[in-house]
């Protein structure tokens, strides 16, 4: 693989990174529980794990 002969400047790297923008997280309201949660992610409500309004697991996983 070809490698650069000389080091790229910090300015050159910064120019490339300017196009990366932090996006807002899309939130949804669950139809069954009524809780607001991050879209396309399972969420915990009353000790149960829900996804798309259905119970996925009776016992929510512990956070490390």
Tab-separated table of C-alpha atoms in Angstrom:
chain	number	residue	atom	x	y	z
A	1	UNK	CA	0.000	0.000	0.000
A	2	UNK	CA	1.273	3.471	-0.753
A	3	UNK	CA	2.211	5.589	2.221
A	4	UNK	CA	2.655	9.356	2.335
A	5	UNK	CA	6.271	10.515	2.092
A	6	UNK	CA	5.649	13.402	4.436
A	7	UNK	CA	3.318	13.977	7.329
A	8	UNK	CA	-0.026	15.666	6.649
A	9	UNK	CA	-0.503	18.978	8.430
A	10	UNK	CA	-3.067	19.436	11.209
A	11	UNK	CA	-4.907	21.920	9.023
A	12	UNK	CA	-5.333	19.322	6.302
A	13	UNK	CA	-6.876	16.843	8.758
A	14	UNK	CA	-9.137	19.530	10.222
A	15	UNK	CA	-10.457	20.430	6.759
A	16	UNK	CA	-11.520	16.824	6.246
A	17	UNK	CA	-13.203	16.636	9.654
A	18	UNK	CA	-15.305	19.795	9.215
A	19	UNK	CA	-17.968	17.820	7.387
A	20	UNK	CA	-18.722	15.533	10.333
A	21	UNK	CA	-21.743	17.013	12.095
A	22	UNK	CA	-23.375	15.748	15.280
A	23	UNK	CA	-26.994	14.875	14.542
A	24	UNK	CA	-29.949	15.184	16.872
A	25	UNK	CA	-31.311	11.927	18.241
A	26	UNK	CA	-34.815	11.094	16.998
A	27	UNK	CA	-37.203	10.314	19.841
A	28	UNK	CA	-40.468	8.371	19.671
A	29	UNK	CA	-43.306	7.710	22.059
A	30	UNK	CA	-44.109	4.072	22.790
A	31	UNK	CA	-47.744	3.204	22.078
A	32	UNK	CA	-48.081	0.729	24.945
A	33	UNK	CA	-46.116	2.323	27.772
A	34	UNK	CA	-46.300	5.944	26.669
A	35	UNK	CA	-42.595	6.461	27.384
A	36	UNK	CA	-40.318	8.554	25.221
A	37	UNK	CA	-37.347	6.570	23.897
A	38	UNK	CA	-34.640	6.619	21.246
A	39	UNK	CA	-35.954	5.392	17.916
A	40	UNK	CA	-35.159	1.815	16.762
A	41	UNK	CA	-33.799	0.872	20.191
A	42	UNK	CA	-35.228	-1.290	22.949
A	43	UNK	CA	-36.069	0.578	26.166
A	44	UNK	CA	-36.751	-0.347	29.779
A	45	UNK	CA	-40.096	0.432	31.386
A	46	UNK	CA	-41.172	-0.867	34.805
A	47	UNK	CA	-38.349	-3.427	34.826
A	48	UNK	CA	-39.287	-4.928	31.440
A	49	UNK	CA	-37.541	-4.531	28.106
A	50	UNK	CA	-39.797	-3.229	25.316
A	51	UNK	CA	-39.263	-2.988	21.544
A	52	UNK	CA	-41.919	-1.759	19.097
A	53	UNK	CA	-44.544	-1.810	21.867
A	54	UNK	CA	-43.992	-5.481	22.724
A	55	UNK	CA	-42.268	-7.058	25.714
A	56	UNK	CA	-38.965	-8.534	24.585
A	57	UNK	CA	-37.701	-9.610	28.007
A	58	UNK	CA	-39.478	-9.799	31.333
A	59	UNK	CA	-36.309	-8.898	33.203
A	60	UNK	CA	-34.306	-5.904	31.977
A	61	UNK	CA	-30.544	-6.440	31.521
A	62	UNK	CA	-28.265	-4.842	34.111
A	63	UNK	CA	-26.078	-1.947	33.011
A	64	UNK	CA	-22.348	-2.464	33.549
